[in-house]
């Protein structure tokens, strides 16, 4: 297994027998996927995950969250959107062994507003890329690599430390000299230093964050990750939204757009307002292609979505 550049400990939980069995199965599956052509691997991964996870607790959560965001959507369309979301996730995981081949093939990767991406190379105060779980977010560290950018990216590790190391090794191969940082690691000072050297930082900004700020997300109350706004204000760094949209034939369009950081001098207000501005950009991308977002994450943890859906406080447009 290739070594990663990250020296941060991913986790300290001892491996259980279930973890070991999962790791053996994953090794066999990823070994098979890696020997297949990327189109076949992607299709197989999408089919497997779609047909397995729709019958799980996470599948029920996905349907519940879709219905809460789109209360007028017929039940059949809710189910269709959930299955499409799982298919996207399965394809993204199955494409992990092929990330380098995808990134290095210009026929598979279309960069929209690429001048925004390349502007980061000359920015003294660094750039913060914020992405969501859309299309195939695993491509983003590799895109920074081909743009010639020194990259540090946060991610949430799995509880299965054996499987986590395998997945992280595949991600690291695509990231090249980039550094992958577990989200819970004590690495904020390292990231601040990187931004002040003009480097780039990647953060997934669409997950529930218990220590985050109160915002709305897709029209519903949600705690959101304030780290992009906090780093931008502290380091005078530019926030860029990077949206990956899946196209037919294992092809992707990556769209870049800037977020204006709010700076009034009131730190708490500025962080909250900038975080909401980030959310608005992420929301626009999701509502444009809702089948391509990972609806199973517990984005509105603690919110009674049954009551929310019944009350129809919000109608997202699709």
Tab-separated table of N, CA, C and O in Angstrom, residues 53-142:
chain	number	residue	atom	x	y	z
A	53	UNK	N	-28.239	-0.178	-0.698
A	53	UNK	CA	-28.428	0.832	0.333
A	53	UNK	C	-29.829	1.438	0.356
A	53	UNK	O	-30.220	2.058	1.344
A	54	UNK	N	-30.603	1.259	-0.701
A	54	UNK	CA	-31.987	1.746	-0.650
A	54	UNK	C	-32.800	1.004	0.404
A	54	UNK	O	-33.839	1.502	0.835
A	55	UNK	N	-32.331	-0.156	0.845
A	55	UNK	CA	-33.070	-0.968	1.811
A	55	UNK	C	-32.529	-0.822	3.229
A	55	UNK	O	-32.862	-1.620	4.108
A	56	UNK	N	-31.716	0.179	3.468
A	56	UNK	CA	-31.089	0.358	4.774
A	56	UNK	C	-31.667	1.569	5.506
A	56	UNK	O	-32.461	2.334	4.953
A	57	UNK	N	-31.221	1.740	6.739
A	57	UNK	CA	-31.625	2.907	7.537
A	57	UNK	C	-31.206	4.197	6.848
A	57	UNK	O	-31.944	5.189	6.859
A	58	UNK	N	-30.043	4.202	6.232
A	58	UNK	CA	-29.591	5.403	5.530
A	58	UNK	C	-30.455	5.696	4.308
A	58	UNK	O	-30.622	6.853	3.920
A	59	UNK	N	-30.979	4.647	3.698
A	59	UNK	CA	-31.894	4.845	2.598
A	59	UNK	C	-33.164	5.531	3.056
A	59	UNK	O	-33.679	6.449	2.388
A	60	UNK	N	-33.685	5.118	4.191
A	60	UNK	CA	-34.886	5.764	4.745
A	60	UNK	C	-34.601	7.225	5.076
A	60	UNK	O	-35.439	8.104	4.847
A	61	UNK	N	-33.408	7.477	5.632
A	61	UNK	CA	-33.051	8.865	5.946
A	61	UNK	C	-32.986	9.702	4.680
A	61	UNK	O	-33.460	10.843	4.647
A	62	UNK	N	-32.397	9.150	3.626
A	62	UNK	CA	-32.300	9.888	2.365
A	62	UNK	C	-33.689	10.267	1.865
A	62	UNK	O	-33.930	11.421	1.464
A	63	UNK	N	-34.622	9.319	1.869
A	63	UNK	CA	-35.973	9.605	1.391
A	63	UNK	C	-36.649	10.654	2.260
A	63	UNK	O	-37.354	11.550	1.766
A	64	UNK	N	-36.426	10.572	3.565
A	64	UNK	CA	-37.025	11.531	4.484
A	64	UNK	C	-36.495	12.939	4.231
A	64	UNK	O	-37.261	13.915	4.226
A	65	UNK	N	-35.202	13.062	3.988
A	65	UNK	CA	-34.614	14.381	3.761
A	65	UNK	C	-35.046	14.953	2.412
A	65	UNK	O	-35.302	16.156	2.290
A	66	UNK	N	-35.134	14.107	1.396
A	66	UNK	CA	-35.616	14.576	0.098
A	66	UNK	C	-37.042	15.102	0.229
A	66	UNK	O	-37.379	16.177	-0.293
A	67	UNK	N	-37.889	14.346	0.926
A	67	UNK	CA	-39.289	14.750	1.082
A	67	UNK	C	-39.411	16.042	1.879
A	67	UNK	O	-40.315	16.853	1.628
A	68	UNK	N	-38.506	16.265	2.829
A	68	UNK	CA	-38.555	17.498	3.619
A	68	UNK	C	-38.147	18.710	2.792
A	68	UNK	O	-38.719	19.793	2.926
A	69	UNK	N	-37.155	18.535	1.925
A	69	UNK	CA	-36.686	19.648	1.093
A	69	UNK	C	-37.636	19.904	-0.071
A	69	UNK	O	-37.873	21.052	-0.460
A	70	UNK	N	-38.218	18.818	-0.610
A	70	UNK	CA	-39.150	18.927	-1.744
A	70	UNK	C	-40.502	18.349	-1.338
A	70	UNK	O	-40.886	17.254	-1.764
A	71	UNK	N	-41.259	19.057	-0.494
A	71	UNK	CA	-42.485	18.480	0.082
A	71	UNK	C	-43.567	18.169	-0.939
A	71	UNK	O	-44.455	17.358	-0.653
A	72	UNK	N	-43.541	18.782	-2.105
A	72	UNK	CA	-44.561	18.523	-3.122
A	72	UNK	C	-44.157	17.439	-4.112
A	72	UNK	O	-44.898	17.144	-5.053
A	73	UNK	N	-42.985	16.859	-3.914
A	73	UNK	CA	-42.489	15.848	-4.844
A	73	UNK	C	-43.229	14.527	-4.606
A	73	UNK	O	-43.292	14.043	-3.476
A	74	UNK	N	-43.802	13.925	-5.639
A	74	UNK	CA	-44.492	12.641	-5.463
A	74	UNK	C	-43.563	11.570	-4.898
A	74	UNK	O	-42.354	11.592	-5.137
A	75	UNK	N	-44.149	10.641	-4.151
A	75	UNK	CA	-43.357	9.604	-3.493
A	75	UNK	C	-42.510	8.819	-4.487
A	75	UNK	O	-41.370	8.447	-4.192
A	76	UNK	N	-43.050	8.574	-5.687
A	76	UNK	CA	-42.284	7.826	-6.689
A	76	UNK	C	-41.044	8.598	-7.119
A	76	UNK	O	-39.983	8.005	-7.360
A	77	UNK	N	-41.161	9.921	-7.196
A	77	UNK	CA	-40.008	10.728	-7.589
A	77	UNK	C	-38.997	10.841	-6.451
A	77	UNK	O	-37.786	10.948	-6.701
A	78	UNK	N	-39.487	10.840	-5.201
A	78	UNK	CA	-38.582	10.812	-4.050
A	78	UNK	C	-37.740	9.544	-4.100
A	78	UNK	O	-36.514	9.579	-3.927
A	79	UNK	N	-38.393	8.432	-4.346
A	79	UNK	CA	-37.686	7.153	-4.419
A	79	UNK	C	-36.695	7.147	-5.577
A	79	UNK	O	-35.553	6.680	-5.447
A	80	UNK	N	-37.105	7.674	-6.726
A	80	UNK	CA	-36.208	7.723	-7.879
A	80	UNK	C	-34.979	8.562	-7.571
A	80	UNK	O	-33.848	8.185	-7.917
A	81	UNK	N	-35.182	9.727	-6.918
A	81	UNK	CA	-34.061	10.598	-6.583
A	81	UNK	C	-33.120	9.915	-5.592
A	81	UNK	O	-31.899	10.035	-5.700
A	82	UNK	N	-33.688	9.197	-4.631
A	82	UNK	CA	-32.851	8.486	-3.668
A	82	UNK	C	-31.984	7.439	-4.363
A	82	UNK	O	-30.783	7.344	-4.116
A	83	UNK	N	-32.592	6.660	-5.267
A	83	UNK	CA	-31.840	5.627	-5.972
A	83	UNK	C	-30.741	6.246	-6.845
A	83	UNK	O	-29.620	5.725	-6.914
A	84	UNK	N	-31.061	7.373	-7.492
A	84	UNK	CA	-30.054	8.052	-8.319
A	84	UNK	C	-28.900	8.552	-7.460
A	84	UNK	O	-27.732	8.501	-7.877
A	85	UNK	N	-29.210	9.038	-6.261
A	85	UNK	CA	-28.175	9.517	-5.344
A	85	UNK	C	-27.250	8.379	-4.926
A	85	UNK	O	-26.021	8.527	-4.911
A	86	UNK	N	-27.828	7.230	-4.597
A	86	UNK	CA	-27.009	6.074	-4.233
A	86	UNK	C	-26.166	5.615	-5.416
A	86	UNK	O	-25.015	5.196	-5.263
A	87	UNK	N	-26.745	5.655	-6.612
A	87	UNK	CA	-26.001	5.261	-7.804
A	87	UNK	C	-24.781	6.156	-7.994
A	87	UNK	O	-23.674	5.683	-8.292
A	88	UNK	N	-24.978	7.464	-7.804
A	88	UNK	CA	-23.866	8.414	-7.895
A	88	UNK	C	-22.786	8.075	-6.876
A	88	UNK	O	-21.590	8.051	-7.194
A	89	UNK	N	-23.195	7.780	-5.644
A	89	UNK	CA	-22.229	7.468	-4.594
A	89	UNK	C	-21.466	6.185	-4.926
A	89	UNK	O	-20.231	6.123	-4.787
A	90	UNK	N	-22.196	5.151	-5.381
A	90	UNK	CA	-21.542	3.897	-5.726
A	90	UNK	C	-20.545	4.064	-6.859
A	90	UNK	O	-19.451	3.499	-6.843
A	91	UNK	N	-20.920	4.861	-7.852
A	91	UNK	CA	-20.000	5.128	-8.960
A	91	UNK	C	-18.752	5.862	-8.463
A	91	UNK	O	-17.625	5.551	-8.875
A	92	UNK	N	-18.948	6.835	-7.588
A	92	UNK	CA	-17.810	7.606	-7.075
A	92	UNK	C	-16.824	6.711	-6.335
A	92	UNK	O	-15.603	6.853	-6.481
A	93	UNK	N	-17.346	5.788	-5.522
A	93	UNK	CA	-16.471	4.877	-4.795
A	93	UNK	C	-15.781	3.900	-5.745
A	93	UNK	O	-14.589	3.602	-5.607
A	94	UNK	N	-16.520	3.413	-6.744
A	94	UNK	CA	-15.934	2.453	-7.684
A	94	UNK	C	-14.887	3.098	-8.578
A	94	UNK	O	-14.018	2.403	-9.130
A	95	UNK	N	-14.949	4.397	-8.728
A	95	UNK	CA	-13.973	5.111	-9.563
A	95	UNK	C	-12.691	5.448	-8.811
A	95	UNK	O	-11.730	5.944	-9.431
A	96	UNK	N	-12.633	5.167	-7.506
A	96	UNK	CA	-11.432	5.493	-6.735
A	96	UNK	C	-10.158	4.886	-7.333
A	96	UNK	O	-9.138	5.579	-7.435
A	97	UNK	N	-10.153	3.612	-7.747
A	97	UNK	CA	-8.912	3.074	-8.322
A	97	UNK	C	-8.545	3.700	-9.664
A	97	UNK	O	-7.424	3.490	-10.155
A	98	UNK	N	-9.471	4.459	-10.259
A	98	UNK	CA	-9.257	5.027	-11.590
A	98	UNK	C	-9.110	6.547	-11.565
A	98	UNK	O	-9.142	7.180	-12.620
A	99	UNK	N	-8.963	7.138	-10.376
A	99	UNK	CA	-8.943	8.598	-10.286
A	99	UNK	C	-7.858	9.221	-11.156
A	99	UNK	O	-8.090	10.213	-11.849
A	100	UNK	N	-6.662	8.662	-11.122
A	100	UNK	CA	-5.571	9.235	-11.917
A	100	UNK	C	-5.888	9.208	-13.403
A	100	UNK	O	-5.611	10.169	-14.132
A	101	UNK	N	-6.465	8.091	-13.878
A	101	UNK	CA	-6.795	7.977	-15.294
A	101	UNK	C	-7.866	8.988	-15.691
A	101	UNK	O	-7.821	9.562	-16.790
A	102	UNK	N	-8.813	9.233	-14.808
A	102	UNK	CA	-9.870	10.206	-15.097
A	102	UNK	C	-9.288	11.609	-15.134
A	102	UNK	O	-9.535	12.387	-16.063
A	103	UNK	N	-8.502	11.945	-14.124
A	103	UNK	CA	-7.963	13.296	-14.001
A	103	UNK	C	-7.019	13.642	-15.147
A	103	UNK	O	-7.004	14.770	-15.640
A	104	UNK	N	-6.263	12.661	-15.599
A	104	UNK	CA	-5.262	12.923	-16.634
A	104	UNK	C	-5.827	12.874	-18.048
A	104	UNK	O	-5.097	13.134	-19.013
A	105	UNK	N	-7.111	12.566	-18.190
A	105	UNK	CA	-7.731	12.465	-19.510
A	105	UNK	C	-8.610	13.697	-19.759
A	105	UNK	O	-9.693	13.814	-19.181
A	106	UNK	N	-8.185	14.622	-20.616
A	106	UNK	CA	-8.969	15.846	-20.834
A	106	UNK	C	-10.345	15.586	-21.426
A	106	UNK	O	-11.219	16.442	-21.340
A	107	UNK	N	-10.563	14.406	-22.014
A	107	UNK	CA	-11.883	14.084	-22.540
A	107	UNK	C	-12.861	13.715	-21.438
A	107	UNK	O	-14.069	13.701	-21.660
A	108	UNK	N	-12.332	13.403	-20.269
A	108	UNK	CA	-13.204	13.029	-19.149
A	108	UNK	C	-13.423	14.180	-18.168
A	108	UNK	O	-14.279	14.083	-17.290
A	109	UNK	N	-12.668	15.242	-18.299
A	109	UNK	CA	-12.705	16.301	-17.299
A	109	UNK	C	-12.821	17.661	-17.974
A	109	UNK	O	-11.892	18.121	-18.645
A	110	UNK	N	-13.967	18.312	-17.794
A	110	UNK	CA	-14.210	19.641	-18.342
A	110	UNK	C	-14.179	20.648	-17.195
A	110	UNK	O	-14.946	20.529	-16.238
A	111	UNK	N	-13.282	21.623	-17.282
A	111	UNK	CA	-13.165	22.648	-16.249
A	111	UNK	C	-13.899	23.905	-16.706
A	111	UNK	O	-13.551	24.501	-17.725
A	112	UNK	N	-14.923	24.282	-15.951
A	112	UNK	CA	-15.731	25.460	-16.260
A	112	UNK	C	-15.260	26.621	-15.383
A	112	UNK	O	-15.071	26.446	-14.182
A	113	UNK	N	-15.071	27.784	-15.974
A	113	UNK	CA	-14.501	28.933	-15.250
A	113	UNK	C	-13.104	28.588	-14.730
A	113	UNK	O	-12.758	28.914	-13.587
A	114	UNK	N	-12.319	27.940	-15.567
A	114	UNK	CA	-11.000	27.471	-15.149
A	114	UNK	C	-10.073	28.606	-14.750
A	114	UNK	O	-9.114	28.400	-13.992
A	115	UNK	N	-10.349	29.823	-15.232
A	115	UNK	CA	-9.501	30.953	-14.856
A	115	UNK	C	-9.550	31.201	-13.352
A	115	UNK	O	-8.573	31.674	-12.744
A	116	UNK	N	-10.680	30.858	-12.719
A	116	UNK	CA	-10.793	31.002	-11.263
A	116	UNK	C	-9.879	30.003	-10.568
A	116	UNK	O	-9.218	30.313	-9.570
A	117	UNK	N	-9.824	28.777	-11.098
A	117	UNK	CA	-8.923	27.760	-10.559
A	117	UNK	C	-7.477	28.219	-10.670
A	117	UNK	O	-6.715	28.181	-9.695
A	118	UNK	N	-7.073	28.674	-11.834
A	118	UNK	CA	-5.665	29.006	-12.067
A	118	UNK	C	-5.246	30.297	-11.365
A	118	UNK	O	-4.052	30.494	-11.098
A	119	UNK	N	-6.223	31.155	-11.050
A	119	UNK	CA	-5.889	32.389	-10.329
A	119	UNK	C	-5.316	32.100	-8.950
A	119	UNK	O	-4.575	32.914	-8.392
A	120	UNK	N	-5.639	30.939	-8.411
A	120	UNK	CA	-5.127	30.581	-7.083
A	120	UNK	C	-3.608	30.470	-7.081
A	120	UNK	O	-2.966	30.651	-6.040
A	121	UNK	N	-3.013	30.182	-8.239
A	121	UNK	CA	-1.556	30.018	-8.296
A	121	UNK	C	-0.805	31.302	-7.973
A	121	UNK	O	0.337	31.264	-7.529
A	122	UNK	N	-1.440	32.443	-8.200
A	122	UNK	CA	-0.751	33.701	-7.943
A	122	UNK	C	-1.287	34.456	-6.742
A	122	UNK	O	-0.968	35.631	-6.555
A	123	UNK	N	-2.075	33.787	-5.910
A	123	UNK	CA	-2.707	34.476	-4.785
A	123	UNK	C	-1.836	34.355	-3.529
A	123	UNK	O	-1.580	33.255	-3.033
A	124	UNK	N	-1.402	35.473	-2.998
A	124	UNK	CA	-0.469	35.471	-1.863
A	124	UNK	C	-1.089	34.894	-0.597
A	124	UNK	O	-0.384	34.302	0.230
A	125	UNK	N	-2.401	35.081	-0.427
A	125	UNK	CA	-3.042	34.669	0.826
A	125	UNK	C	-3.769	33.338	0.741
A	125	UNK	O	-4.517	32.972	1.640
A	126	UNK	N	-3.560	32.598	-0.326
A	126	UNK	CA	-4.114	31.261	-0.414
A	126	UNK	C	-5.576	31.235	-0.845
A	126	UNK	O	-6.252	32.257	-0.930
A	127	UNK	N	-6.040	30.015	-1.099
A	127	UNK	CA	-7.398	29.785	-1.583
A	127	UNK	C	-8.022	28.635	-0.816
A	127	UNK	O	-7.364	27.629	-0.543
A	128	UNK	N	-9.302	28.798	-0.486
A	128	UNK	CA	-10.061	27.752	0.206
A	128	UNK	C	-11.101	27.216	-0.766
A	128	UNK	O	-12.031	27.936	-1.147
A	129	UNK	N	-10.938	25.969	-1.183
A	129	UNK	CA	-11.945	25.333	-2.029
A	129	UNK	C	-12.989	24.675	-1.135
A	129	UNK	O	-12.652	23.896	-0.242
A	130	UNK	N	-14.252	24.976	-1.387
A	130	UNK	CA	-15.347	24.339	-0.657
A	130	UNK	C	-16.161	23.530	-1.657
A	130	UNK	O	-16.603	24.054	-2.685
A	131	UNK	N	-16.339	22.260	-1.370
A	131	UNK	CA	-17.073	21.364	-2.265
A	131	UNK	C	-18.202	20.694	-1.495
A	131	UNK	O	-18.302	20.787	-0.272
A	132	UNK	N	-19.068	20.015	-2.242
A	132	UNK	CA	-20.136	19.224	-1.641
A	132	UNK	C	-20.050	17.800	-2.181
A	132	UNK	O	-19.302	17.520	-3.125
A	133	UNK	N	-20.826	16.909	-1.590
A	133	UNK	CA	-20.818	15.504	-2.004
A	133	UNK	C	-21.675	15.345	-3.258
A	133	UNK	O	-22.769	14.779	-3.225
A	134	UNK	N	-21.144	15.866	-4.356
A	134	UNK	CA	-21.834	15.812	-5.639
A	134	UNK	C	-20.924	15.225	-6.720
A	134	UNK	O	-19.706	15.419	-6.671
A	135	UNK	N	-21.544	14.582	-7.698
A	135	UNK	CA	-20.830	14.123	-8.891
A	135	UNK	C	-19.776	13.090	-8.568
A	135	UNK	O	-20.031	11.895	-8.574
A	136	UNK	N	-18.583	13.536	-8.282
A	136	UNK	CA	-17.513	12.745	-7.670
A	136	UNK	C	-16.521	13.720	-7.056
A	136	UNK	O	-15.574	14.158	-7.714
A	137	UNK	N	-16.739	14.049	-5.802
A	137	UNK	CA	-15.910	15.008	-5.069
A	137	UNK	C	-14.487	14.499	-4.855
A	137	UNK	O	-13.585	15.270	-4.553
A	138	UNK	N	-14.262	13.196	-5.043
A	138	UNK	CA	-12.928	12.624	-4.861
A	138	UNK	C	-11.934	13.144	-5.901
A	138	UNK	O	-10.723	12.992	-5.739
A	139	UNK	N	-12.420	13.764	-6.960
A	139	UNK	CA	-11.539	14.268	-8.010
A	139	UNK	C	-10.808	15.542	-7.610
A	139	UNK	O	-9.779	15.888	-8.206
A	140	UNK	N	-11.308	16.264	-6.620
A	140	UNK	CA	-10.830	17.625	-6.375
A	140	UNK	C	-9.356	17.719	-5.980
A	140	UNK	O	-8.646	18.596	-6.492
A	141	UNK	N	-8.825	16.865	-5.094
A	141	UNK	CA	-7.379	16.967	-4.810
A	141	UNK	C	-6.527	16.759	-6.056
A	141	UNK	O	-5.500	17.421	-6.234
A	142	UNK	N	-6.947	15.857	-6.938
A	142	UNK	CA	-6.203	15.625	-8.168
A	142	UNK	C	-6.263	16.805	-9.117
A	142	UNK	O	-5.296	17.082	-9.837
